[in-house]
mmCIF file of C-alpha atoms in Angstrom:
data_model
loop_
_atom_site.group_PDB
_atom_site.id
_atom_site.type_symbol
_atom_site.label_atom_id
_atom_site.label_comp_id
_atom_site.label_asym_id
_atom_site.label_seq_id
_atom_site.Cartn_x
_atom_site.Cartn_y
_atom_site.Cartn_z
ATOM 1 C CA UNK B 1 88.130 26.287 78.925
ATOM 2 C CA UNK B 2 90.382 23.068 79.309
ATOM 3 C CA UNK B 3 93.535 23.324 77.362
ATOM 4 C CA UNK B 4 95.238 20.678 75.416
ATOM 5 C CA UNK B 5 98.548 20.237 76.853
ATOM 6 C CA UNK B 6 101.145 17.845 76.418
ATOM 7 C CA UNK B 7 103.214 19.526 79.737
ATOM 8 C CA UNK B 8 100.880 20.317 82.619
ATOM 9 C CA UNK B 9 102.699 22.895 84.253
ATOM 10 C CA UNK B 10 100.541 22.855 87.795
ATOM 11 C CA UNK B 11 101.834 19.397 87.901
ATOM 12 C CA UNK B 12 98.446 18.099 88.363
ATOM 13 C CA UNK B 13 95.067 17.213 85.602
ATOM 14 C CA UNK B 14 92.097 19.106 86.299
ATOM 15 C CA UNK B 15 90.822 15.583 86.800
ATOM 16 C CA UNK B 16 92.786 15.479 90.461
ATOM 17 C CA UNK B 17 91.364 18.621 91.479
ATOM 18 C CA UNK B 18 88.151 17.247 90.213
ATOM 19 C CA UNK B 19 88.518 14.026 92.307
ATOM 20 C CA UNK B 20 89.322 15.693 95.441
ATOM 21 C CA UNK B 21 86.266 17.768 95.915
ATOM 22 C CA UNK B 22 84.094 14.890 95.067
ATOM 23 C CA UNK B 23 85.385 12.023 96.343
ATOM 24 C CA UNK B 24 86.865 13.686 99.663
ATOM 25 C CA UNK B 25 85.383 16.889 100.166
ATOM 26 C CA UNK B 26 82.199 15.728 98.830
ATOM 27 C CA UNK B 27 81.192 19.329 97.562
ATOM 28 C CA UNK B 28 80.022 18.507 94.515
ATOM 29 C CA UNK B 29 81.582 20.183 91.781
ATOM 30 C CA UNK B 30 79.941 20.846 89.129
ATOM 31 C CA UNK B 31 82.525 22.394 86.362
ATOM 32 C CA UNK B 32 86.438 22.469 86.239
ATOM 33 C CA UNK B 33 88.161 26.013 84.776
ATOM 34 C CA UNK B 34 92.262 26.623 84.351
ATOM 35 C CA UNK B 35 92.181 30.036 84.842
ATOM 36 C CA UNK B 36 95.031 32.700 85.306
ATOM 37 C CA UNK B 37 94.261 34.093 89.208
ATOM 38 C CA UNK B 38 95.651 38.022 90.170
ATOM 39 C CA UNK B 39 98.284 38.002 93.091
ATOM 40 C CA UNK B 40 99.997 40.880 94.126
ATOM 41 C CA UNK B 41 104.446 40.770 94.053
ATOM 42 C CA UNK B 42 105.210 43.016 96.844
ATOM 43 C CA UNK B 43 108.664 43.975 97.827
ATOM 44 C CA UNK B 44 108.887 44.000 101.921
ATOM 45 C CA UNK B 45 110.499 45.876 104.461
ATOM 46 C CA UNK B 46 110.738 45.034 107.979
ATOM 47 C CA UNK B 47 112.839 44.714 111.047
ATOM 48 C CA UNK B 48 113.157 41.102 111.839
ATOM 49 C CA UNK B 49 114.731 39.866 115.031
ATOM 50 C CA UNK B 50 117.021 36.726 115.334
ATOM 51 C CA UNK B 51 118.428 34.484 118.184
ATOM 52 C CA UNK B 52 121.740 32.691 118.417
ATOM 53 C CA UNK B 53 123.492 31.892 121.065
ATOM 54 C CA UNK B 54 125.570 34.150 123.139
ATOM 55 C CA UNK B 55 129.548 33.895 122.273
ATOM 56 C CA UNK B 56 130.916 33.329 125.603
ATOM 57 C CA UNK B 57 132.389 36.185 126.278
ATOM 58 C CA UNK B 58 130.068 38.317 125.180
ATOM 59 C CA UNK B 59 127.485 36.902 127.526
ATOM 60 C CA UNK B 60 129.927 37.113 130.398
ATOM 61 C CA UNK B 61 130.737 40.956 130.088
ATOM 62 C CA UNK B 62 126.497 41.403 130.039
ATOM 63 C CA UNK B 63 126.043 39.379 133.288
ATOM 64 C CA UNK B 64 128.766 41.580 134.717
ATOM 65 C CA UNK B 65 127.276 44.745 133.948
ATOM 66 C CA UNK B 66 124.071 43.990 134.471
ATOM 67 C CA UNK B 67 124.791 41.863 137.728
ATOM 68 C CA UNK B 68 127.487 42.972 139.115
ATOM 69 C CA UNK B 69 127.612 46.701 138.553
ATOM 70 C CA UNK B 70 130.970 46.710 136.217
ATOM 71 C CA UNK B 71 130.418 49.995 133.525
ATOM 72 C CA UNK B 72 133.547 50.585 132.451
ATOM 73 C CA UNK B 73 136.069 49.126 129.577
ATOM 74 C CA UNK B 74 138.921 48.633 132.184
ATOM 75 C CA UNK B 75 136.773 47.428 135.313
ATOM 76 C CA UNK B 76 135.131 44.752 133.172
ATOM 77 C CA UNK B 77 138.643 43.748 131.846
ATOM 78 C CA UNK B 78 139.978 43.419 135.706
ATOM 79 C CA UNK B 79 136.751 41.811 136.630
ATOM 80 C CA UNK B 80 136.702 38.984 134.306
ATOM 81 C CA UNK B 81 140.981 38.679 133.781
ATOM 82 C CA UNK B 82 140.325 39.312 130.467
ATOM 83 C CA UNK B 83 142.910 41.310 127.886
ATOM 84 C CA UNK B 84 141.885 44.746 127.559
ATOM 85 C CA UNK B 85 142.513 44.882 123.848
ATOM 86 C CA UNK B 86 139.792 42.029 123.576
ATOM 87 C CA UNK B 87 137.374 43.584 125.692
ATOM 88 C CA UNK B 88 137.180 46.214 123.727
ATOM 89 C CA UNK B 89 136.837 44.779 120.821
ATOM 90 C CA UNK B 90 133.837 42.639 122.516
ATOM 91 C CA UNK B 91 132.173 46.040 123.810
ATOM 92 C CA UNK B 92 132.238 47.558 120.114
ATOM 93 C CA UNK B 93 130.602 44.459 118.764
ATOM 94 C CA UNK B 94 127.768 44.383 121.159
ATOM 95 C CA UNK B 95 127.088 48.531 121.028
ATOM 96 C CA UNK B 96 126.874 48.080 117.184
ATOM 97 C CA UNK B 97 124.095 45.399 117.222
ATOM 98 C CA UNK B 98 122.514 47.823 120.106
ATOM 99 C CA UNK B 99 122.838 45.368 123.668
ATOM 100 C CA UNK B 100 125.038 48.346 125.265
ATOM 101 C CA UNK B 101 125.207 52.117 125.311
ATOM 102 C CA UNK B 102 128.209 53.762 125.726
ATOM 103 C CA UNK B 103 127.973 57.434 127.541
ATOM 104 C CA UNK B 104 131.321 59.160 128.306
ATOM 105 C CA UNK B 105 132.852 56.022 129.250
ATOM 106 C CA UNK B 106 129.804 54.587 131.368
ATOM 107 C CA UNK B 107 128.238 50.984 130.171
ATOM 108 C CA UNK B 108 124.747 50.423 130.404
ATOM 109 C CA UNK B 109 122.527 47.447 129.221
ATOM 110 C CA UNK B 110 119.493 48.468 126.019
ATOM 111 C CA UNK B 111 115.963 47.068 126.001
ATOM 112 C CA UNK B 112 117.366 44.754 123.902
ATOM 113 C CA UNK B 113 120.326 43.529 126.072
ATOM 114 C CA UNK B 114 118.147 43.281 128.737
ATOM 115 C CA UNK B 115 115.480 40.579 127.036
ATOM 116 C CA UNK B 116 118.612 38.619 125.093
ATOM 117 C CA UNK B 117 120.033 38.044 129.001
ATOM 118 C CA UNK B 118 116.530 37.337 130.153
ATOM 119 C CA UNK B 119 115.942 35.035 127.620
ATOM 120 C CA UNK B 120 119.791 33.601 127.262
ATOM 121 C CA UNK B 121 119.653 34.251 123.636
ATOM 122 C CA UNK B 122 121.438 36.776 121.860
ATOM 123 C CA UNK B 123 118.988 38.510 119.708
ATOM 124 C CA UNK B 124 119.927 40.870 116.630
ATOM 125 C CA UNK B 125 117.497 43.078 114.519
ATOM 126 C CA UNK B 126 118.254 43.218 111.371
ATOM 127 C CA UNK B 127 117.185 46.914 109.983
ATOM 128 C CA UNK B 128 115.664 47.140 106.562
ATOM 129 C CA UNK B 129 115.442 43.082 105.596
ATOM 130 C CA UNK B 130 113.435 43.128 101.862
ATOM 131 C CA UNK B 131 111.877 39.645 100.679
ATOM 132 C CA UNK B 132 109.075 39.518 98.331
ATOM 133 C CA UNK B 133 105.879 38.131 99.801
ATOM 134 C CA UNK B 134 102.425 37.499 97.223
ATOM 135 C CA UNK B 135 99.029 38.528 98.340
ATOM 136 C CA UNK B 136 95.580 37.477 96.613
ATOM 137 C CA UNK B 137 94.466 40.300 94.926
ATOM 138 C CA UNK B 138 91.063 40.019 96.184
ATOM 139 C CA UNK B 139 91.430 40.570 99.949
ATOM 140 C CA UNK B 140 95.014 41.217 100.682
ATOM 141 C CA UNK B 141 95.642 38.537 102.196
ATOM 142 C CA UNK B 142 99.413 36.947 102.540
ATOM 143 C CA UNK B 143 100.199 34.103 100.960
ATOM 144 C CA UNK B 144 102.126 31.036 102.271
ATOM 145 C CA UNK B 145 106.025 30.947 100.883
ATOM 146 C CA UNK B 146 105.732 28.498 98.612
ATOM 147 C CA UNK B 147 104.128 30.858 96.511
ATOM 148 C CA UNK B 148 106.974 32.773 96.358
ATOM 149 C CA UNK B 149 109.057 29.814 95.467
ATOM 150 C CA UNK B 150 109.866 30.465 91.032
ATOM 151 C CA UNK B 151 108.429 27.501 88.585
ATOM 152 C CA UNK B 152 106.556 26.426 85.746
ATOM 153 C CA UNK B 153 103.264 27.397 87.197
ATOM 154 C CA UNK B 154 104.316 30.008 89.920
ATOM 155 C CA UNK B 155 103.215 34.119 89.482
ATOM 156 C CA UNK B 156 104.370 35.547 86.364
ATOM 157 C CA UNK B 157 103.229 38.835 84.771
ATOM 158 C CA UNK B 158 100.842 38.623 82.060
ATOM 159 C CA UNK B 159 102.796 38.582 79.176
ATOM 160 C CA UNK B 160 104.400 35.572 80.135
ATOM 161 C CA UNK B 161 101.815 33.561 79.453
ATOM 162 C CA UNK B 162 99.873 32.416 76.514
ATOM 163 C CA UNK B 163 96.817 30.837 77.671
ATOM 164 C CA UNK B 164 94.396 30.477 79.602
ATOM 165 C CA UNK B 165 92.394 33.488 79.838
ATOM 166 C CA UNK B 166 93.049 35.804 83.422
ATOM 167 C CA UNK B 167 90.564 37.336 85.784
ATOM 168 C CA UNK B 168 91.452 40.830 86.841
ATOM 169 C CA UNK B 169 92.898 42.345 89.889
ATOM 170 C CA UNK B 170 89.551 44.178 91.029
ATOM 171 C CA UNK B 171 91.693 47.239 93.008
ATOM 172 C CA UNK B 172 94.649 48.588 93.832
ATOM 173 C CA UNK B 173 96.997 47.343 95.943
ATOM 174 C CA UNK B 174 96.210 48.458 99.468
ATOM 175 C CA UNK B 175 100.079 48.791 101.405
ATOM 176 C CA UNK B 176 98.615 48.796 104.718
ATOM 177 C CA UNK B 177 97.949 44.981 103.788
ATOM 178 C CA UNK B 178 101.813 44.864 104.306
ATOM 179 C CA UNK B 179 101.674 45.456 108.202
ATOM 180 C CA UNK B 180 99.500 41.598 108.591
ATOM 181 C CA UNK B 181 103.174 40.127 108.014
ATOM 182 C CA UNK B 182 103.903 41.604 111.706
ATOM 183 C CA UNK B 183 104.560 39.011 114.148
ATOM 184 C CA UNK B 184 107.173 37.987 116.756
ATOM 185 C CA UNK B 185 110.503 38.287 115.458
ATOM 186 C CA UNK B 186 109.169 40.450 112.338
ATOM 187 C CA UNK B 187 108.376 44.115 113.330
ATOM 188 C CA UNK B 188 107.180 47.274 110.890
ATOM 189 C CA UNK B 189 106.864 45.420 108.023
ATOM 190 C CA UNK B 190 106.157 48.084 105.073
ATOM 191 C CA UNK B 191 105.362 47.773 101.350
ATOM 192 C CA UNK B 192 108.305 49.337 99.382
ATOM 193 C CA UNK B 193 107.084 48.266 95.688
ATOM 194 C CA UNK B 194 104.262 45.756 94.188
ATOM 195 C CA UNK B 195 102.930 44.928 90.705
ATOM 196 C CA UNK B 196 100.440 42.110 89.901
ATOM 197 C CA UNK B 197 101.091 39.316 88.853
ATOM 198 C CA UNK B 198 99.479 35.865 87.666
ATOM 199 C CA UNK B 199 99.055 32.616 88.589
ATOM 200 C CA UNK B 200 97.891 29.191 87.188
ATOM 201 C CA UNK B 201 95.410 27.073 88.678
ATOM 202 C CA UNK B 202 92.152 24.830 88.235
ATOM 203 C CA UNK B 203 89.053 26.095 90.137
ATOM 204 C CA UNK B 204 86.415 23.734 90.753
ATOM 205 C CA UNK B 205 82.698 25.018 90.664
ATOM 206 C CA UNK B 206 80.514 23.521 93.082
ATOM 207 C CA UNK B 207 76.841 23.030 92.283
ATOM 208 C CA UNK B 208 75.948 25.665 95.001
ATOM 209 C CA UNK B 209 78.544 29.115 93.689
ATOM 210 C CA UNK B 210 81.498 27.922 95.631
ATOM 211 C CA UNK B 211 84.769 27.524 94.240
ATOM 212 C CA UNK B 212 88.003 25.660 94.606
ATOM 213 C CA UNK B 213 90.711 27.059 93.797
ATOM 214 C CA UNK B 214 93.970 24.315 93.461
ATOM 215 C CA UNK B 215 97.469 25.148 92.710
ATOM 216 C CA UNK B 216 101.064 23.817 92.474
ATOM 217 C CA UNK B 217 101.741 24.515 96.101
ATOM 218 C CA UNK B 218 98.833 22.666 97.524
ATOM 219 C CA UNK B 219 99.412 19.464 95.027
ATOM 220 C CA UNK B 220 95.619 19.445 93.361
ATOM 221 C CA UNK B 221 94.298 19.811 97.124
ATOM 222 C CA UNK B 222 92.389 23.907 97.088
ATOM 223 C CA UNK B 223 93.716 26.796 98.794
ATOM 224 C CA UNK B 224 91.862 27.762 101.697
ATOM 225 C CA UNK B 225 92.932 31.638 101.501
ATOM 226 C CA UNK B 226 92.438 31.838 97.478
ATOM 227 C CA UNK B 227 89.046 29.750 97.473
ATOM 228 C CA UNK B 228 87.690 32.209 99.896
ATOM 229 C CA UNK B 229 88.778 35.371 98.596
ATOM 230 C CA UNK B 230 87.375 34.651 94.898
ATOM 231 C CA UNK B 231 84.253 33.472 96.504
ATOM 232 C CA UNK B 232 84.195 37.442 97.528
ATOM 233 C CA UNK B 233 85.169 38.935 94.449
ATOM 234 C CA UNK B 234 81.498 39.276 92.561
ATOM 235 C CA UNK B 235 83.337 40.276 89.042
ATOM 236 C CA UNK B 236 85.309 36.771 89.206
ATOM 237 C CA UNK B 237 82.554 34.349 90.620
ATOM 238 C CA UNK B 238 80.247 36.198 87.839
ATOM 239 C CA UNK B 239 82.444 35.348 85.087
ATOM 240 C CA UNK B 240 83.164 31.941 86.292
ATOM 241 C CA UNK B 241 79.212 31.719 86.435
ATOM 242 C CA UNK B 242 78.849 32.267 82.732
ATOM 243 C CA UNK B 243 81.718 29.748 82.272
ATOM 244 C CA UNK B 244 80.104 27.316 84.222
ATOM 245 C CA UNK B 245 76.834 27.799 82.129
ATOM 246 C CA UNK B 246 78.709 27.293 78.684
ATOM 247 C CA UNK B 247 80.153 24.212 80.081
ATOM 248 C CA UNK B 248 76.872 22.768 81.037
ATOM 249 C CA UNK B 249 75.697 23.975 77.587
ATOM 250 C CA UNK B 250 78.058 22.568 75.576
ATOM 251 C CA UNK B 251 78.666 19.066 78.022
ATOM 252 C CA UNK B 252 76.769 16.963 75.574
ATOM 253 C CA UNK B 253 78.207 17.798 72.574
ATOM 254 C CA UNK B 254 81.346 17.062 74.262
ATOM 255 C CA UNK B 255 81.094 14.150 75.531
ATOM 256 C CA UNK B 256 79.133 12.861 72.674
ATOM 257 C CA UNK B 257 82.542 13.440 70.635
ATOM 258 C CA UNK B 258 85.125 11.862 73.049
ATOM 259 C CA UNK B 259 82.734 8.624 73.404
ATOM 260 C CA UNK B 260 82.402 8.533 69.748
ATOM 261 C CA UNK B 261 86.163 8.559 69.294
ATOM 262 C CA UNK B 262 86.459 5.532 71.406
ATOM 263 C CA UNK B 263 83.712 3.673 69.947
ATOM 264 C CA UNK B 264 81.295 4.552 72.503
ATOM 265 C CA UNK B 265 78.999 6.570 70.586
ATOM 266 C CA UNK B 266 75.982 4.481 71.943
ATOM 267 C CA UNK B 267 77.002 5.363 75.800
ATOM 268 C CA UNK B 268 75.818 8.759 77.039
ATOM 269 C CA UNK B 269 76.241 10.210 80.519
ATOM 270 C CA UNK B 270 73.836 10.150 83.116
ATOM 271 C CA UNK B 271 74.019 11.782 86.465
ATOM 272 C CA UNK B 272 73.723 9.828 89.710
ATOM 273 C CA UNK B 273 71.453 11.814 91.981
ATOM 274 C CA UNK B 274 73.617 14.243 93.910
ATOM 275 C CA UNK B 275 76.728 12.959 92.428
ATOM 276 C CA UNK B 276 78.752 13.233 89.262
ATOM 277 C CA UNK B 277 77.778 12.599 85.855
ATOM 278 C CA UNK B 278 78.645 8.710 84.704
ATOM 279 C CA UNK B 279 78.925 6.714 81.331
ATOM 280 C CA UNK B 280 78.486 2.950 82.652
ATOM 281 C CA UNK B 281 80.459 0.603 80.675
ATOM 282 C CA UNK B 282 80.578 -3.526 81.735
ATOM 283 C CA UNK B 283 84.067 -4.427 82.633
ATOM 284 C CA UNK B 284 85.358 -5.941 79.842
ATOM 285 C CA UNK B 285 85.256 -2.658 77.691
ATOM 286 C CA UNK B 286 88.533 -2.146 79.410
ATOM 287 C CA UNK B 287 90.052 -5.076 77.363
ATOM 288 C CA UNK B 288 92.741 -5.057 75.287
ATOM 289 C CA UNK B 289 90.954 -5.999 72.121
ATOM 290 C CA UNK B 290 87.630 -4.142 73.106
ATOM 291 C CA UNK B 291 88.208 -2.225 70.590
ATOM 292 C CA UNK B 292 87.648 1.369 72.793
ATOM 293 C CA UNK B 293 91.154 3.121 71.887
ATOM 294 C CA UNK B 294 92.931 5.421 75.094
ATOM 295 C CA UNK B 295 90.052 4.569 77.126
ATOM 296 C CA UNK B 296 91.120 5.907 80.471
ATOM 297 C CA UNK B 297 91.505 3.577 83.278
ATOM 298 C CA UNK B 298 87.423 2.592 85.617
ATOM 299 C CA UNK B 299 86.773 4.969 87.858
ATOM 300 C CA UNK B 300 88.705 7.877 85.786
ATOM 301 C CA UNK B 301 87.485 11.619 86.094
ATOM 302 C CA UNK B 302 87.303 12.454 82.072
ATOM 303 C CA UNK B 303 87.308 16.398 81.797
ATOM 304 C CA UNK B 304 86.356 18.096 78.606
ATOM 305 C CA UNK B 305 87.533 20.926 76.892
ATOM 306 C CA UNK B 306 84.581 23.336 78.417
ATOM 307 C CA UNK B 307 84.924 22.519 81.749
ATOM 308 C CA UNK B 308 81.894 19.800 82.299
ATOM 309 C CA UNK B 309 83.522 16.597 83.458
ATOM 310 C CA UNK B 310 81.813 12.781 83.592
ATOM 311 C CA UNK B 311 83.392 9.522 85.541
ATOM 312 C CA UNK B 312 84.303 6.172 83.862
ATOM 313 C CA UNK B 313 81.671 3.579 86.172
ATOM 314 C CA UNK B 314 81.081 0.018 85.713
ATOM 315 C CA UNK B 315 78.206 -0.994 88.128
ATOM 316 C CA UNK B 316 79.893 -4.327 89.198
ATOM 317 C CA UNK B 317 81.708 -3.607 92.904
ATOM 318 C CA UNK B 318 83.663 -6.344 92.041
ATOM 319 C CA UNK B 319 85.188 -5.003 88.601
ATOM 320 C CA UNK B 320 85.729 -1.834 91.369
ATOM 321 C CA UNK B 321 87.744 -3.707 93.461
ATOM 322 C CA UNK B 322 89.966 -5.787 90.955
ATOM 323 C CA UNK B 323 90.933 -1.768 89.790
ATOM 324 C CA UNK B 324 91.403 -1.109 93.271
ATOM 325 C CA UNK B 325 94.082 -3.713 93.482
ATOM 326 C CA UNK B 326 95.254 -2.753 89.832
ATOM 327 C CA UNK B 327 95.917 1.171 90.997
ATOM 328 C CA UNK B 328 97.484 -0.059 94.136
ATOM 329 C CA UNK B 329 99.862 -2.812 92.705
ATOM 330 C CA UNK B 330 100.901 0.114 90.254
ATOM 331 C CA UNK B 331 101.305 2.407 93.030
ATOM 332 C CA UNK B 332 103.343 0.340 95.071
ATOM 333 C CA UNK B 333 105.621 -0.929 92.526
ATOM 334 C CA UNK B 334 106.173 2.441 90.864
ATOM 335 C CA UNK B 335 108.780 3.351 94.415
ATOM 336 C CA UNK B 336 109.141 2.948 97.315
ATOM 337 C CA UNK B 337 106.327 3.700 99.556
ATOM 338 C CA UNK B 338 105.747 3.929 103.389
ATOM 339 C CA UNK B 339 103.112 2.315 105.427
ATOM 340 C CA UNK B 340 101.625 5.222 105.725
ATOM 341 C CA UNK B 341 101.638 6.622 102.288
ATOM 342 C CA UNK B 342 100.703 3.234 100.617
ATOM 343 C CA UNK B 343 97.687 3.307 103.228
ATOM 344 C CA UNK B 344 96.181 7.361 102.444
ATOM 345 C CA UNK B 345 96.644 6.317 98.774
ATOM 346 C CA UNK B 346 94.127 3.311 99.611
ATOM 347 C CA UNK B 347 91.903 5.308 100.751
ATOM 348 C CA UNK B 348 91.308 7.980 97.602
ATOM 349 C CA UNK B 349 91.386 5.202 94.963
ATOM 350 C CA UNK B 350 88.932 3.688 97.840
ATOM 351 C CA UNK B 351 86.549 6.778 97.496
ATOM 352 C CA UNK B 352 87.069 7.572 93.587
ATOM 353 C CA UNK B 353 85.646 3.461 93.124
ATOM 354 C CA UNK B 354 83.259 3.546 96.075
ATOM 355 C CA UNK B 355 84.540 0.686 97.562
ATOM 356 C CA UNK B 356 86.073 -0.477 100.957
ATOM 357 C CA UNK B 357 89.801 -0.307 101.445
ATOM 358 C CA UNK B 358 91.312 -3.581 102.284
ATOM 359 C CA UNK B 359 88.540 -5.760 100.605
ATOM 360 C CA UNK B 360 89.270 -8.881 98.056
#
């Protein structure tokens, strides 16, 4: 089920979402659903390893007891003129982040000196760094930062939110999933603490069982790692099955009542083969005084409250094209835009009107 919202909190209309695997993925979707997704809020623990560069004394008293053979306080004071007092202060600091050992007296370089002077960076590992890191509740998987990053549509537990409805997490947590964070710089990573969590998104039903699932991070665009772990989580693509059916069910009625509120009651849609459901209106039903009240713009994804969705069409390339222009002169003039920006925006009004960019 679509909601009625006034404040979007993905940022996006199911319509985008919509638009995108149509027009530019071409995967023909077949039903829309804002649905509450399971991800797991785990609390990490890890060693993680940093670089800076080496203060200058402290990478001249390693070169001199690595190179030259100096192991003592006082010889690597004499060695390098440098005040004793100072020296040792230096030596403490670099036994405490472990790039020296001290035994009776007798300097010698760690592991970890020896591949900060090999790599003429100082590196430091920091023991027992926490940050909290989501995974889909399907497969385990890690998900990107930005999904970590607090908002209006990012995870929340359940009682947070009011609608829509949630699909469950299918199993427990698994904290071995913890140890895929490892990588260079990030070693032993363990799961401390986790509890599931929700988010929001629209997932997009294609007419073969796939789904797309698109959230606030990825801007209406889907999530590669989400998309593919619902498609493996039979409980979830069953129920979105059944939703999918009700929507198909229920797609006349629907749009039967949102034509007849704009005085199109005598329009119905009619699917193109292989492509989207379309009302066909001639272009001057977008007039001012047509008479067809908040009729959405030509070329508009219109999604109803089920899920089934139909496009606004108008046969006429050249009624496409004069909305091409429209969209773009809005676009332009809303701020300013880079070449580049204006030109990728060109190109998905280009695909939602099936028309050329750049033509007149």
């Amino acid at each position: 089920m679509i909601p009625r919202q006034r404040n979007n909190p993905l940022g996006f209309p199911p319509a985008r979402a919509v638009e995108h695997a149509a027009f530019h993925l071409r995967a023909a979707p077949e039903t829309v659903h804002h649905l509450l997704l399971p991800v797991w809020r785990v609390e990490v623990e890890a060693k993680v390893t940093t670089a800076e560069p080496y203060q200058l004394i402290d990478r001249y008293l390693i070169r001199a007891v690595a190179e030259a053979g100096v192991t003592t306080p006082e010889g690597l004071a004499s060695f390098l003129a440098l005040d004793p007092a100072l020296t040792r202060q230096a030596l403490a600091y670099l036994t405490a982040v472990g790039h020296l050992t001290d035994h009776q007296g007798e300097l010698a370089l760690t592991p970890l000196g020896e591949r900060s002077l090999e790599a003429g960076e100082m590196y430091t590992v920091k023991l027992g760094d926490r940050r909290i890191v989501y995974f889909d509740a399907w497969t385990g998987t890690p998900l990107p930062e930005s999904y970590a990053e607090r908002g209006p549509a990012g995870p929340s537990p359940l009682d947070t939110w009011t609608s829509p409805p949630a699909l469950l997490a299918p199993d427990p947590f698994r904290p071995e999933a913890a140890e895929a964070l490892a990588e260079p710089g990030v070693a032993d990573p363990k799961a401390l603490a986790w509890d599931v969590e929700y988010l929001l998104a629209h997932v997009v039903r294609t007419a073969d069982g796939r789904h797309l699932v698109c959230t606030r991070p990825h801007r209406g665009e889907p999530d590669p790692v989400l998309s593919r772990a619902l498609d493996g989580a039979p409980g979830c693509v069953s129920a979105l099955a059944v939703a999918s059916g009700d929507a198909r069910r229920r797609f006349e009625e629907e749009a039967g009542r949102w034509l007849s509120r704009r005085s199109l009651a005598d329009h119905r849609p009619h699917r193109d083969p292989g492509g989207p459901h379309r009302v066909r209106l001639a272009e001057d039903a977008w007039a001012e005084n047509a008479g067809h009240p908040d009729l959405p713009p030509l070329g508009s994804v219109v999604v109803l409250r089920s899920g089934g969705f139909f496009q606004l069409w108008c046969e006429d390339p050249r009624a496409r094209r004069r909305e091409l222009r429209r969209r773009m002169d809005a676009f332009g003039t809303a701020r300013p835009r880079d070449t580049e920006t204006l030109r990728l925006q060109e190109f998905r009004f280009a695909a939602l009107l099936d028309v050329q960019p750049g033509q007149k």
